[in-house]
Coordinates of C-alpha atoms in Angstrom, one line a residue:
M25 CA 1.2 25.0 16.2
F26 CA -1.8 25.1 13.8
T27 CA -3.0 21.8 12.4
T28 CA -5.9 21.0 10.1
R29 CA -7.5 18.9 12.9
P30 CA -6.6 18.1 16.4
T31 CA -4.7 15.0 17.4
L32 CA -7.5 12.9 19.1
Q33 CA -6.9 11.6 22.6
G34 CA -8.9 9.2 24.7
T35 CA -8.8 5.9 26.6
F36 CA -11.4 3.7 25.0
G37 CA -10.3 3.2 21.4
M38 CA -8.8 4.9 18.4
V39 CA -9.2 4.3 14.7
S40 CA -7.6 6.0 11.7
T41 CA -8.4 4.9 8.1
T42 CA -8.4 6.4 4.6
H43 CA -12.2 6.6 4.6
Y44 CA -14.5 8.0 7.2
L45 CA -17.1 5.2 6.8
A46 CA -14.5 2.6 7.5
S47 CA -13.3 4.5 10.5
Q48 CA -16.8 4.8 11.9
S49 CA -17.6 1.1 11.2
A50 CA -14.5 0.1 13.1
M51 CA -15.4 2.3 16.0
A52 CA -18.9 0.8 16.0
V53 CA -17.3 -2.6 16.5
L54 CA -15.2 -1.3 19.4
E55 CA -18.3 0.2 21.0
D56 CA -20.0 -3.2 20.6
G57 CA -17.3 -4.8 22.7
G58 CA -15.0 -5.9 20.0
N59 CA -11.2 -5.5 20.1
A60 CA -8.8 -3.8 17.7
F61 CA -8.6 -6.9 15.4
D62 CA -12.3 -7.2 15.1
A63 CA -12.5 -3.5 14.2
A64 CA -9.7 -3.8 11.7
V65 CA -11.5 -6.6 9.8
A66 CA -14.8 -4.6 9.7
A67 CA -13.0 -1.5 8.4
A68 CA -11.2 -3.6 5.8
F69 CA -14.4 -5.0 4.3
V70 CA -16.0 -1.5 4.3
L71 CA -13.0 -0.2 2.4
H72 CA -13.6 -2.8 -0.3
V73 CA -17.0 -1.2 -0.8
V74 CA -16.3 2.5 -0.4
E75 CA -12.8 2.7 -1.9
P76 CA -13.2 0.1 -4.8
H77 CA -10.7 2.1 -6.9
L78 CA -8.1 1.6 -4.2
N79 CA -8.6 -2.0 -3.0
G80 CA -10.8 -5.1 -3.2
P81 CA -11.3 -8.6 -1.6
A82 CA -9.1 -10.3 -4.3
G83 CA -6.2 -7.9 -3.6
E84 CA -3.6 -8.2 -1.0
V85 CA -2.6 -6.8 2.5
P86 CA 0.3 -7.0 4.9
V87 CA -0.8 -6.6 8.5
L88 CA 1.4 -5.8 11.5
L89 CA -0.3 -6.7 14.7
A90 CA 0.7 -6.3 18.4
P91 CA -1.6 -8.2 20.8
A92 CA -1.6 -6.7 24.2
G93 CA 1.3 -8.2 26.2
G94 CA 2.5 -10.1 23.2
G95 CA 5.1 -9.7 20.5
V96 CA 4.7 -8.0 17.1
R97 CA 3.9 -10.3 14.2
V98 CA 3.5 -9.8 10.5
L99 CA 0.5 -11.4 8.8
C100 CA 1.2 -11.8 5.1
G101 CA -1.8 -11.5 2.9
Q102 CA 0.3 -11.2 -0.3
G103 CA -0.5 -14.1 -2.6
V104 CA 2.0 -15.9 -4.8
A105 CA 2.4 -16.2 -8.6
P106 CA 0.3 -19.1 -9.9
A107 CA 2.0 -22.3 -11.0
G108 CA 1.6 -21.3 -14.7
A109 CA 3.0 -17.8 -14.3
T110 CA 6.5 -18.4 -15.7
V111 CA 8.8 -16.0 -17.4
A112 CA 8.8 -18.3 -20.4
H113 CA 5.0 -18.2 -20.7
Y114 CA 4.9 -14.4 -20.7
R115 CA 7.9 -14.1 -23.0
A116 CA 6.2 -16.5 -25.4
L117 CA 3.3 -14.1 -25.6
G118 CA 5.7 -11.4 -26.8
L119 CA 5.7 -9.5 -23.5
G120 CA 8.7 -7.7 -22.0
L121 CA 6.8 -6.5 -18.9
V122 CA 3.9 -8.1 -17.0
P123 CA 0.8 -6.0 -18.1
G124 CA -0.5 -3.5 -15.6
T125 CA -4.1 -4.7 -16.0
G126 CA -5.9 -8.0 -16.8
P127 CA -5.7 -11.6 -15.6
L128 CA -2.1 -12.1 -16.6
A129 CA -1.1 -9.7 -13.8
A130 CA -3.2 -11.6 -11.2
A131 CA -1.4 -13.3 -8.3
V132 CA -3.3 -15.7 -6.0
P133 CA -5.7 -13.4 -4.1
G134 CA -4.4 -12.8 -0.6
A135 CA -6.4 -10.2 1.3
F136 CA -9.5 -12.2 2.2
D137 CA -7.6 -15.1 3.8
A138 CA -5.4 -12.7 5.8
W139 CA -8.4 -11.0 7.3
M140 CA -10.0 -14.3 8.1
L141 CA -6.9 -15.5 10.0
L142 CA -6.7 -12.2 11.9
L143 CA -10.3 -12.5 12.9
R144 CA -10.1 -16.2 13.8
D145 CA -6.8 -16.0 15.8
H146 CA -7.0 -12.6 17.4
G147 CA -10.6 -11.3 17.2
T148 CA -13.6 -12.1 19.3
K149 CA -16.5 -11.5 16.9
D150 CA -18.3 -13.7 14.5
L151 CA -17.7 -13.1 10.8
A152 CA -21.3 -12.0 10.4
D153 CA -20.8 -9.4 13.1
V154 CA -17.9 -7.7 11.3
L155 CA -19.2 -8.2 7.7
K156 CA -22.6 -6.5 8.3
Y157 CA -21.3 -3.0 7.8
A158 CA -19.8 -3.9 4.3
V159 CA -22.9 -5.8 3.4
G160 CA -25.1 -2.9 4.3
Y161 CA -23.1 -0.4 2.3
A162 CA -23.0 -2.7 -0.7
E163 CA -26.7 -3.7 -0.6
H164 CA -28.3 -0.4 0.4
G165 CA -25.7 2.0 -1.0
H166 CA -23.2 4.7 0.1
A167 CA -22.5 8.2 -1.2
P168 CA -19.2 7.8 -3.0
V169 CA -16.3 10.1 -2.7
E170 CA -15.4 12.1 -5.9
N171 CA -12.4 9.9 -6.9
V172 CA -14.6 6.8 -7.4
G173 CA -16.5 8.6 -10.2
A174 CA -13.3 10.2 -11.5
T175 CA -11.6 6.8 -11.8
V176 CA -14.6 5.3 -13.5
E177 CA -14.7 8.1 -16.1
T178 CA -11.0 7.4 -17.0
V179 CA -12.0 3.9 -18.0
R180 CA -15.5 4.5 -19.3
E181 CA -14.7 3.5 -22.9
L182 CA -13.0 0.3 -21.7
F183 CA -15.9 -0.6 -19.5
E184 CA -18.5 0.1 -22.2
T185 CA -16.7 -1.8 -24.9
E186 CA -14.7 -4.5 -23.2
W187 CA -15.2 -4.9 -19.5
T188 CA -19.0 -4.8 -19.6
S189 CA -19.4 -6.6 -16.2
S190 CA -17.6 -3.6 -14.7
A191 CA -20.0 -1.2 -16.4
E192 CA -23.0 -3.0 -14.9
V193 CA -21.7 -2.1 -11.4
Y194 CA -19.9 1.2 -11.9
L195 CA -21.8 2.8 -14.9
P196 CA -25.5 2.0 -14.0
G197 CA -27.7 3.6 -16.6
G198 CA -24.5 4.9 -18.2
E199 CA -23.7 7.3 -15.4
A200 CA -20.5 7.2 -13.3
P201 CA -20.8 7.3 -9.5
R202 CA -21.0 10.8 -8.1
P203 CA -21.3 12.3 -4.6
G204 CA -24.8 12.7 -3.3
R205 CA -26.2 9.7 -5.1
L206 CA -26.1 6.2 -3.7
L207 CA -23.7 3.7 -5.2
R208 CA -24.7 0.0 -4.7
N209 CA -23.0 -3.2 -5.5
P210 CA -25.7 -5.9 -5.2
A211 CA -23.5 -8.7 -6.5
L212 CA -20.9 -8.1 -3.7
A213 CA -23.6 -8.0 -1.1
A214 CA -25.0 -11.2 -2.4
T215 CA -21.5 -12.8 -2.4
W216 CA -21.1 -12.1 1.3
K217 CA -24.6 -13.1 2.2
R218 CA -24.2 -16.4 0.4
L219 CA -20.8 -17.0 2.1
L220 CA -22.4 -16.4 5.5
A221 CA -25.3 -18.7 4.7
E222 CA -23.0 -21.5 3.5
T223 CA -20.9 -21.3 6.7
A224 CA -23.7 -20.7 9.3
G225 CA -23.9 -24.4 10.2
A226 CA -20.3 -24.8 11.3
A227 CA -20.0 -25.4 15.0
G228 CA -18.4 -22.4 16.7
R229 CA -16.9 -19.0 15.7
E230 CA -13.5 -20.3 14.6
A231 CA -15.1 -23.1 12.6
R232 CA -17.4 -20.7 10.8
I233 CA -14.4 -18.6 9.9
D234 CA -12.4 -21.6 8.6
A235 CA -15.5 -22.7 6.6
A236 CA -15.5 -19.2 5.0
R237 CA -11.8 -19.6 4.1
E238 CA -12.7 -22.9 2.4
V239 CA -15.5 -21.4 0.4
W240 CA -13.1 -18.7 -0.8
R241 CA -10.4 -21.3 -1.8
T242 CA -12.5 -24.2 -3.1
G243 CA -16.2 -23.2 -3.2
F244 CA -18.3 -20.9 -5.4
I245 CA -16.0 -17.9 -5.0
A246 CA -12.9 -19.9 -6.1
E247 CA -14.9 -21.3 -9.1
A248 CA -15.9 -17.8 -10.2
L249 CA -12.4 -16.4 -9.9
V250 CA -11.0 -19.3 -12.0
R251 CA -13.6 -18.7 -14.7
Q252 CA -12.8 -15.0 -14.8
S253 CA -9.0 -15.7 -15.2
A254 CA -9.8 -17.9 -18.2
R255 CA -11.8 -15.1 -20.0
P256 CA -9.7 -13.3 -22.7
T257 CA -9.3 -9.8 -21.4
L258 CA -7.9 -6.6 -23.0
D259 CA -5.0 -5.3 -20.9
T260 CA -2.3 -2.6 -21.1
S261 CA -0.4 -4.5 -23.7
G262 CA -3.2 -3.7 -26.1
E263 CA -4.0 -7.4 -26.6
R264 CA -6.5 -9.8 -25.0
H265 CA -5.0 -12.4 -22.7
T266 CA -6.2 -15.1 -20.4
G267 CA -4.6 -15.5 -16.9
T268 CA -2.8 -18.4 -15.2
L269 CA -4.8 -18.7 -12.0
T270 CA -6.2 -22.2 -11.4
A271 CA -8.3 -24.0 -8.8
A272 CA -5.2 -25.7 -7.5
D273 CA -3.5 -22.3 -7.0
L274 CA -6.4 -21.1 -4.9
A275 CA -6.7 -24.2 -2.9
G276 CA -3.0 -24.5 -2.2
W277 CA -2.3 -21.0 -0.7
S278 CA -2.9 -19.6 2.7
A279 CA -2.0 -16.4 4.5
A280 CA 0.7 -16.9 7.1
Y281 CA 2.4 -15.3 10.1
E282 CA 6.0 -14.1 10.1
T283 CA 8.5 -12.4 12.3
P284 CA 9.0 -8.7 11.5
V285 CA 12.2 -7.2 10.4
T286 CA 13.3 -4.6 13.0
Y287 CA 15.7 -1.8 13.4
D288 CA 16.6 0.2 16.5
W289 CA 16.9 4.0 16.1
N290 CA 17.3 6.6 18.8
G291 CA 15.4 4.6 21.5
W292 CA 12.7 3.4 19.0
T293 CA 12.3 -0.1 17.5
L294 CA 10.7 0.0 14.0
C295 CA 8.9 -3.2 12.8
K296 CA 8.2 -3.9 9.2
A297 CA 7.3 -6.8 6.9
G298 CA 10.2 -8.6 5.2
P299 CA 11.9 -7.9 1.9
W300 CA 9.0 -9.5 -0.1
S301 CA 7.6 -6.1 0.7
Q302 CA 9.1 -2.6 0.5
G303 CA 9.2 -2.5 4.3
P304 CA 12.9 -2.7 5.0
V305 CA 13.4 0.4 2.9
L306 CA 12.2 2.5 5.8
L307 CA 14.7 0.8 8.1
Q308 CA 17.6 1.3 5.6
Q309 CA 16.8 5.0 5.4
L310 CA 17.0 5.2 9.2
A311 CA 20.2 3.3 9.2
L312 CA 21.7 5.7 6.8
L313 CA 21.1 8.8 9.0
P314 CA 24.1 10.3 10.7
P315 CA 24.2 10.7 14.5
E316 CA 23.4 14.4 14.2
L317 CA 20.7 15.6 11.9
P318 CA 20.4 19.0 10.2
A319 CA 17.7 21.3 11.4
Y320 CA 14.3 19.8 10.8
G321 CA 12.6 20.9 7.6
S322 CA 15.7 22.7 6.3
A323 CA 17.0 22.2 2.7
E324 CA 19.9 20.3 4.1
Y325 CA 17.5 18.0 6.1
V326 CA 15.3 17.3 3.0
H327 CA 18.4 16.7 0.9
L328 CA 19.8 14.2 3.3
L329 CA 16.5 12.2 3.5
V330 CA 16.1 12.3 -0.3
E331 CA 19.6 11.1 -1.0
G332 CA 19.3 8.3 1.6
C333 CA 16.1 7.2 0.0
K334 CA 17.7 6.9 -3.4
L335 CA 20.4 4.6 -1.9
A336 CA 17.8 2.5 0.0
M337 CA 15.6 2.2 -3.1
A338 CA 18.6 1.2 -5.3
D339 CA 19.2 -1.6 -2.8
R340 CA 15.5 -2.5 -3.0
E341 CA 15.8 -2.9 -6.7
A342 CA 19.0 -5.0 -6.5
W343 CA 18.3 -7.2 -3.5
Y344 CA 14.6 -7.3 -2.4
G345 CA 12.2 -10.1 -3.5
D346 CA 10.8 -13.5 -2.6
A347 CA 12.8 -15.4 -5.3
A348 CA 16.1 -15.2 -3.5
E349 CA 17.7 -15.0 -0.1
V350 CA 17.9 -11.3 0.9
P351 CA 20.9 -10.1 3.0
V352 CA 18.7 -8.0 5.3
A353 CA 21.1 -8.2 8.3
E354 CA 24.0 -6.8 6.3
L355 CA 21.8 -4.2 4.6
L356 CA 21.0 -2.9 8.0
S357 CA 24.4 -3.3 9.6
E358 CA 26.5 -0.2 10.7
P359 CA 29.6 -1.1 8.7
Y360 CA 27.6 -1.4 5.5
N361 CA 25.7 1.9 6.1
A362 CA 28.8 3.7 7.2
G363 CA 30.2 3.1 3.7
R364 CA 26.9 4.0 2.0
R365 CA 26.6 7.2 4.0
K366 CA 29.8 8.5 2.5
L367 CA 28.0 8.4 -0.9
I368 CA 25.7 11.2 0.1
G369 CA 27.4 14.4 -1.0
D370 CA 26.4 18.1 -1.3
K371 CA 24.7 17.5 -4.7
A372 CA 21.8 15.5 -5.8
S373 CA 22.7 12.1 -7.3
Y374 CA 21.2 11.2 -10.7
E375 CA 22.6 7.6 -10.5
L376 CA 21.1 4.3 -9.4
R377 CA 23.7 3.0 -6.9
P378 CA 22.9 -0.3 -5.2
G379 CA 25.4 -1.5 -2.7
S380 CA 27.4 -4.8 -2.4
P381 CA 26.5 -6.3 1.0
G382 CA 29.1 -8.9 1.9
G383 CA 30.9 -8.3 -1.3
R384 CA 28.1 -9.6 -3.4
S385 CA 27.5 -8.1 -6.8
P386 CA 24.1 -6.4 -7.1
L387 CA 21.6 -7.8 -9.5
L388 CA 19.7 -5.2 -11.5
P389 CA 17.2 -6.0 -14.3
A390 CA 18.1 -4.9 -17.8
H391 CA 15.2 -2.4 -17.6
A392 CA 16.9 -0.7 -14.6
R393 CA 20.5 -0.9 -16.0
V394 CA 19.5 1.4 -18.8
A395 CA 19.1 4.2 -16.3
A396 CA 22.0 3.1 -14.1
S397 CA 24.3 3.7 -17.1
V398 CA 23.4 7.4 -17.3
P399 CA 25.4 9.3 -14.7
S400 CA 23.4 12.5 -14.9
G401 CA 20.8 14.3 -16.9
P402 CA 17.6 13.0 -18.4
S403 CA 17.3 9.2 -18.5
P404 CA 16.1 7.2 -21.6
M405 CA 13.6 5.7 -19.2
D406 CA 11.7 9.0 -18.8
A407 CA 9.8 8.0 -21.9
L408 CA 8.5 4.9 -20.2
G409 CA 6.6 6.7 -17.6
V410 CA 6.9 6.8 -13.8
G411 CA 5.2 3.7 -12.4
E412 CA 3.7 5.2 -9.3
P413 CA 0.2 4.0 -8.5
T414 CA -2.1 7.0 -8.2
V415 CA -5.8 7.6 -8.3
A416 CA -7.0 8.3 -11.8
K417 CA -5.6 11.4 -13.4
P418 CA -6.8 13.6 -16.2
S419 CA -5.9 12.5 -19.7
T420 CA -2.9 14.8 -19.6
S421 CA -0.8 14.0 -16.6
P422 CA 1.7 16.3 -14.8
V423 CA 4.1 13.4 -14.4
P424 CA 6.6 13.5 -17.4
G425 CA 6.2 10.5 -19.6
E426 CA 3.2 9.0 -17.8
P427 CA 0.9 7.4 -20.4
R428 CA -2.5 8.8 -21.2
V429 CA -5.5 6.8 -20.0
G430 CA -6.9 5.0 -23.0
A431 CA -9.1 2.2 -24.1
D432 CA -6.6 -0.4 -22.9
G433 CA -7.3 0.6 -19.3
G434 CA -4.0 2.3 -18.7
T435 CA -4.9 4.0 -15.5
R436 CA -3.6 3.1 -12.0
G437 CA -5.0 2.3 -8.7
D438 CA -3.7 3.1 -5.3
T439 CA -4.1 1.8 -1.8
C440 CA -5.8 2.2 1.5
H441 CA -4.6 2.1 5.1
L442 CA -6.0 1.5 8.5
D443 CA -4.7 1.6 12.1
V444 CA -6.6 0.6 15.3
V445 CA -5.7 0.6 19.0
D446 CA -8.1 -0.4 21.7
R447 CA -8.4 0.1 25.5
W448 CA -6.6 -3.2 26.2
G449 CA -3.5 -2.2 24.3
N450 CA -4.1 -4.3 21.1
M451 CA -2.7 -2.5 18.1
V452 CA -2.8 -3.1 14.4
A453 CA -1.6 -1.4 11.2
A454 CA -2.6 -2.7 7.7
T455 CA -2.2 -1.5 4.1
P456 CA -4.9 -3.1 1.9
S457 CA -4.5 -2.7 -1.8
G458 CA -5.0 -4.3 -5.2
G459 CA -8.1 -5.7 -6.8
W460 CA -9.0 -2.2 -8.0
L461 CA -12.1 -1.6 -10.1
Q462 CA -9.7 -0.4 -12.9
S463 CA -7.3 -3.4 -12.6
N464 CA -9.5 -6.3 -14.0
P465 CA -13.1 -6.7 -15.0
V466 CA -15.6 -7.2 -12.2
V467 CA -16.3 -11.0 -11.8
P468 CA -20.0 -10.9 -12.6
E469 CA -21.0 -13.5 -10.1
L470 CA -19.0 -11.9 -7.3
G471 CA -19.0 -8.1 -7.7
F472 CA -15.3 -7.5 -7.4
P473 CA -12.2 -8.0 -9.7
L474 CA -9.0 -9.9 -9.6
G475 CA -5.8 -8.1 -8.7
T476 CA -2.7 -7.2 -10.7
R477 CA 0.3 -7.4 -8.3
L478 CA 2.4 -9.6 -10.6
Q479 CA 3.1 -6.4 -12.6
M480 CA 5.8 -5.8 -9.9
T481 CA 7.9 -8.8 -11.0
W482 CA 10.5 -8.9 -13.8
L483 CA 10.3 -11.1 -16.9
E484 CA 14.0 -11.8 -16.5
E485 CA 15.3 -14.9 -14.9
G486 CA 17.7 -15.0 -11.9
L487 CA 16.7 -11.8 -10.2
P488 CA 15.4 -11.5 -6.6
N489 CA 12.1 -10.3 -8.0
S490 CA 11.8 -12.4 -11.1
L491 CA 8.4 -13.8 -11.9
T492 CA 8.5 -17.2 -10.2
P493 CA 5.6 -19.6 -9.6
G494 CA 4.9 -20.0 -5.9
R495 CA 6.8 -16.8 -5.0
R496 CA 5.4 -13.5 -3.9
P497 CA 5.8 -10.4 -6.1
R498 CA 7.7 -7.7 -4.2
T499 CA 5.0 -5.4 -3.1
T500 CA 5.2 -1.7 -2.1
L501 CA 2.7 -2.2 0.7
T502 CA 4.4 -1.3 4.0
P503 CA 2.6 -0.6 7.3
T504 CA 4.7 0.2 10.4
L505 CA 4.6 -0.5 14.1
A506 CA 7.0 1.4 16.4
L507 CA 8.0 0.4 19.9
R508 CA 9.6 2.2 22.8
D509 CA 11.4 0.0 25.4
G510 CA 9.9 -3.0 23.7
V511 CA 6.3 -1.8 24.0
P512 CA 4.2 -0.9 21.0
V513 CA 3.3 2.7 21.0
L514 CA 2.7 3.8 17.4
A515 CA 1.0 2.3 14.3
F516 CA 1.1 4.2 11.0
G517 CA 1.1 3.9 7.3
T518 CA 0.0 5.4 4.0
P519 CA -1.1 4.7 0.5
G520 CA 1.2 5.7 -2.3
G521 CA 3.1 2.8 -3.8
D522 CA 6.8 3.6 -4.1
Q523 CA 6.2 6.8 -2.1
Q524 CA 5.0 5.0 1.0
D525 CA 8.3 4.7 2.9
Q526 CA 9.4 8.1 1.8
W527 CA 6.3 9.7 3.3
Q528 CA 6.5 7.5 6.4
L529 CA 10.1 8.4 7.1
H530 CA 9.3 12.1 7.2
F531 CA 6.2 11.5 9.3
F532 CA 8.0 9.3 11.8
L533 CA 10.9 11.8 12.2
A534 CA 8.4 14.6 12.5
A535 CA 6.7 12.8 15.3
A536 CA 9.8 11.5 17.0
L537 CA 11.9 14.7 16.8
R538 CA 9.4 17.5 17.4
P539 CA 8.1 18.5 20.9
P540 CA 5.0 16.6 22.1
V541 CA 1.6 18.1 22.1
R542 CA -0.8 17.6 25.1
G543 CA 1.8 15.3 26.5
G544 CA 1.8 13.0 23.5
L545 CA 3.2 12.6 20.0
D546 CA 2.1 15.4 17.7
L547 CA 0.5 12.9 15.2
Q548 CA -1.6 15.4 13.3
G549 CA 1.2 18.0 13.0
A550 CA 3.5 15.3 11.6
I551 CA 0.9 14.3 9.1
D552 CA 0.1 17.8 8.1
A553 CA 3.8 18.9 7.7
P554 CA 4.7 19.6 4.0
N555 CA 5.9 16.4 2.4
W556 CA 7.8 15.3 -0.7
H557 CA 8.9 12.3 -2.8
N558 CA 11.4 11.4 -5.5
D559 CA 11.2 9.0 -8.5
S560 CA 14.9 8.4 -8.9
F561 CA 14.6 4.6 -9.2
P562 CA 12.6 2.1 -11.3
G563 CA 8.9 2.3 -10.4
S564 CA 7.2 -0.8 -9.1
F565 CA 4.1 -0.4 -11.4
Y566 CA 3.7 -0.8 -15.1
P567 CA 5.4 0.7 -17.2
R568 CA 8.2 0.8 -14.6
G569 CA 9.7 4.2 -15.4
M570 CA 11.8 6.6 -13.4
R571 CA 13.0 10.2 -13.3
P572 CA 16.6 10.5 -12.0
G573 CA 17.2 13.5 -9.9
S574 CA 13.5 14.3 -9.5
L575 CA 12.0 15.8 -6.4
T576 CA 8.3 16.7 -6.0
V577 CA 7.4 19.0 -3.1
E578 CA 4.2 20.5 -1.8
S579 CA 3.9 24.3 -2.5
R580 CA 3.6 24.8 1.2
M581 CA 7.3 24.1 1.5
P582 CA 9.1 27.4 2.3
E583 CA 10.6 29.1 -0.8
D584 CA 14.1 29.2 0.7
V585 CA 14.0 25.5 1.2
V586 CA 12.9 24.9 -2.4
A587 CA 15.7 27.3 -3.6
G588 CA 18.2 25.4 -1.5
L589 CA 17.2 22.1 -2.9
R590 CA 17.6 23.4 -6.4
L591 CA 21.1 24.8 -5.6
R592 CA 21.9 21.2 -4.5
G593 CA 21.0 20.0 -8.0
H594 CA 17.6 18.5 -7.4
D595 CA 15.1 18.7 -10.3
V596 CA 12.3 20.2 -8.2
T597 CA 8.7 20.1 -9.2
V598 CA 6.4 22.2 -6.9
G599 CA 3.1 20.4 -6.6
D600 CA -0.2 21.3 -5.1
A601 CA -0.3 22.5 -1.5
W602 CA -1.8 19.3 -0.2
S603 CA -0.7 16.6 -2.5
E604 CA 2.0 14.5 -0.8
G605 CA 1.2 11.8 1.7
R606 CA -2.0 10.1 2.9
L607 CA -0.9 9.0 6.3
C608 CA -2.9 7.5 9.2
A609 CA -1.6 6.9 12.7
V610 CA -2.7 5.8 16.1
A611 CA -0.6 5.7 19.3
R612 CA -0.8 4.5 22.9
D613 CA 1.2 5.8 25.9
P614 CA 2.0 2.7 28.0
D615 CA 2.6 4.8 31.1
T616 CA -0.8 6.6 31.1
G617 CA -2.9 4.4 28.9
V618 CA -3.8 7.5 26.8
L619 CA -4.6 6.7 23.2
S620 CA -4.1 9.1 20.3
A621 CA -5.1 9.2 16.6
A622 CA -4.7 11.4 13.5
A623 CA -5.6 11.2 9.9
N624 CA -4.6 12.8 6.6
P625 CA -6.6 15.8 5.4
R626 CA -5.4 15.5 1.8
G627 CA -8.1 14.1 -0.4
M628 CA -10.8 15.0 2.2
Q629 CA -11.8 11.5 3.1
G630 CA -9.4 10.1 5.7
Y631 CA -10.6 10.4 9.2
A632 CA -9.6 9.4 12.7
V633 CA -12.3 8.7 15.3
G634 CA -12.1 7.6 18.9
R635 CA -12.9 8.4 22.5

């Protein structure tokens, strides 16, 4: 079948990321003798430079890694809520939701420490060897993609009047970045060069990496982050607030390894991060599938996947979080899903229907219960806006109820993704996000902003995802590793907030169910296939809205399928031809050693590279 690009195949190494410069930098590390983990770290730091509207060093990242011959592990780079980030504190400020921007929304930064642990424990290169690509692009410049400048334009007024440290980096001479002109970030380059200089004297590769972790947590970087948190900052509430991040919060947190949550389906084992992330939603959607699926791509097929997604997302809202024990085993059990499967009828559901695993009563926030009380038709929550994170949009958005971008910085960021597999069989999938240029002012001494992940928590006590000091906000970030017969064969993921596990489900089924190409998985065909998403559940991002019954599809979806979905009661919006999904994927055939890779053509910046 025709695809936008070929599925790459080779035996040396394969990389797929959301930006071509990150992909090529990772490949350069592989060519220099590094392994997949070295390459992933190099790509991640380049993504901080070339996709600053999508991620940054003070953001967060979940990493799924599979060392050759070893088991799959999760490396959690999601920081926790600071000690002072209590529901009572935010309520006392008159807030009903955590703001979508500003220091009040900042968790303890998690991405940097996670990348350091990955490099120390599984890489082979020195920190200087993997940082040099990012330092070069920050110091000497890179030609930015269109969306960097488009994002900056949406917050121009905010940068010029309030977040002036951001204007210094992203509006030099009053001009937003644009393709064909070099964009530099001298402060960021200076930060990494000082970090390397301060740690150069440590004895040995691992010691130098640990020294860098200490500089981040207790040295000049930590000091600058704490100063920034204490600066009154205009946020999406329309008021100026200071944050809660302290030196003790930074010094007391570390990234950590965990066991993945897994589910076996049709000969595959899917591995995800735990329910502090969105990850198990993909597994729940697979568990809800009947033994026999409708014809791939038919209206009945799309209807089945969309309705299963609604049930899994309702469970996410009622059960997922780091502030409570989550009954994951019961949520994935066959008896539970057999009952849930019966809720999927011939018509689209407009209800939010969490289940009761083990007879427990689901816990929904009041914000979500408003919509849950409306059995059909438009929801009162439409007016709140759909909380999907997207790259900056025009001032008039096609998403009903979505707020205009204004002087309060009411725009959103999105996310990046990277996958790497090397000739030894090491495999990694990671979804870096947060710390967007439009999330917080640039820390003037450092060249990057704080993150805003606390906006995903609820300012209501007693919920699995209540804002709780020392607990992680439930994140939407959700990379995937898939095994066959216990051997890792596929790594994939996508940006897209609440949409990530919707797009990944369709991708995985397209790759797993359709005939192979050139003897391997048709990765590019699965990425290119027309995709969709629904917003029938509370969004994870400020202002936490939803659109019951909604279904957005690409215009490439066949007209008879769209008509069939409408007959089933879905409120279908036909979007642009190439607007749904930003997937990356790499694969390895354990029998032949052949490596494969593919990348998303949407947005014209994701690329796979390999040989």
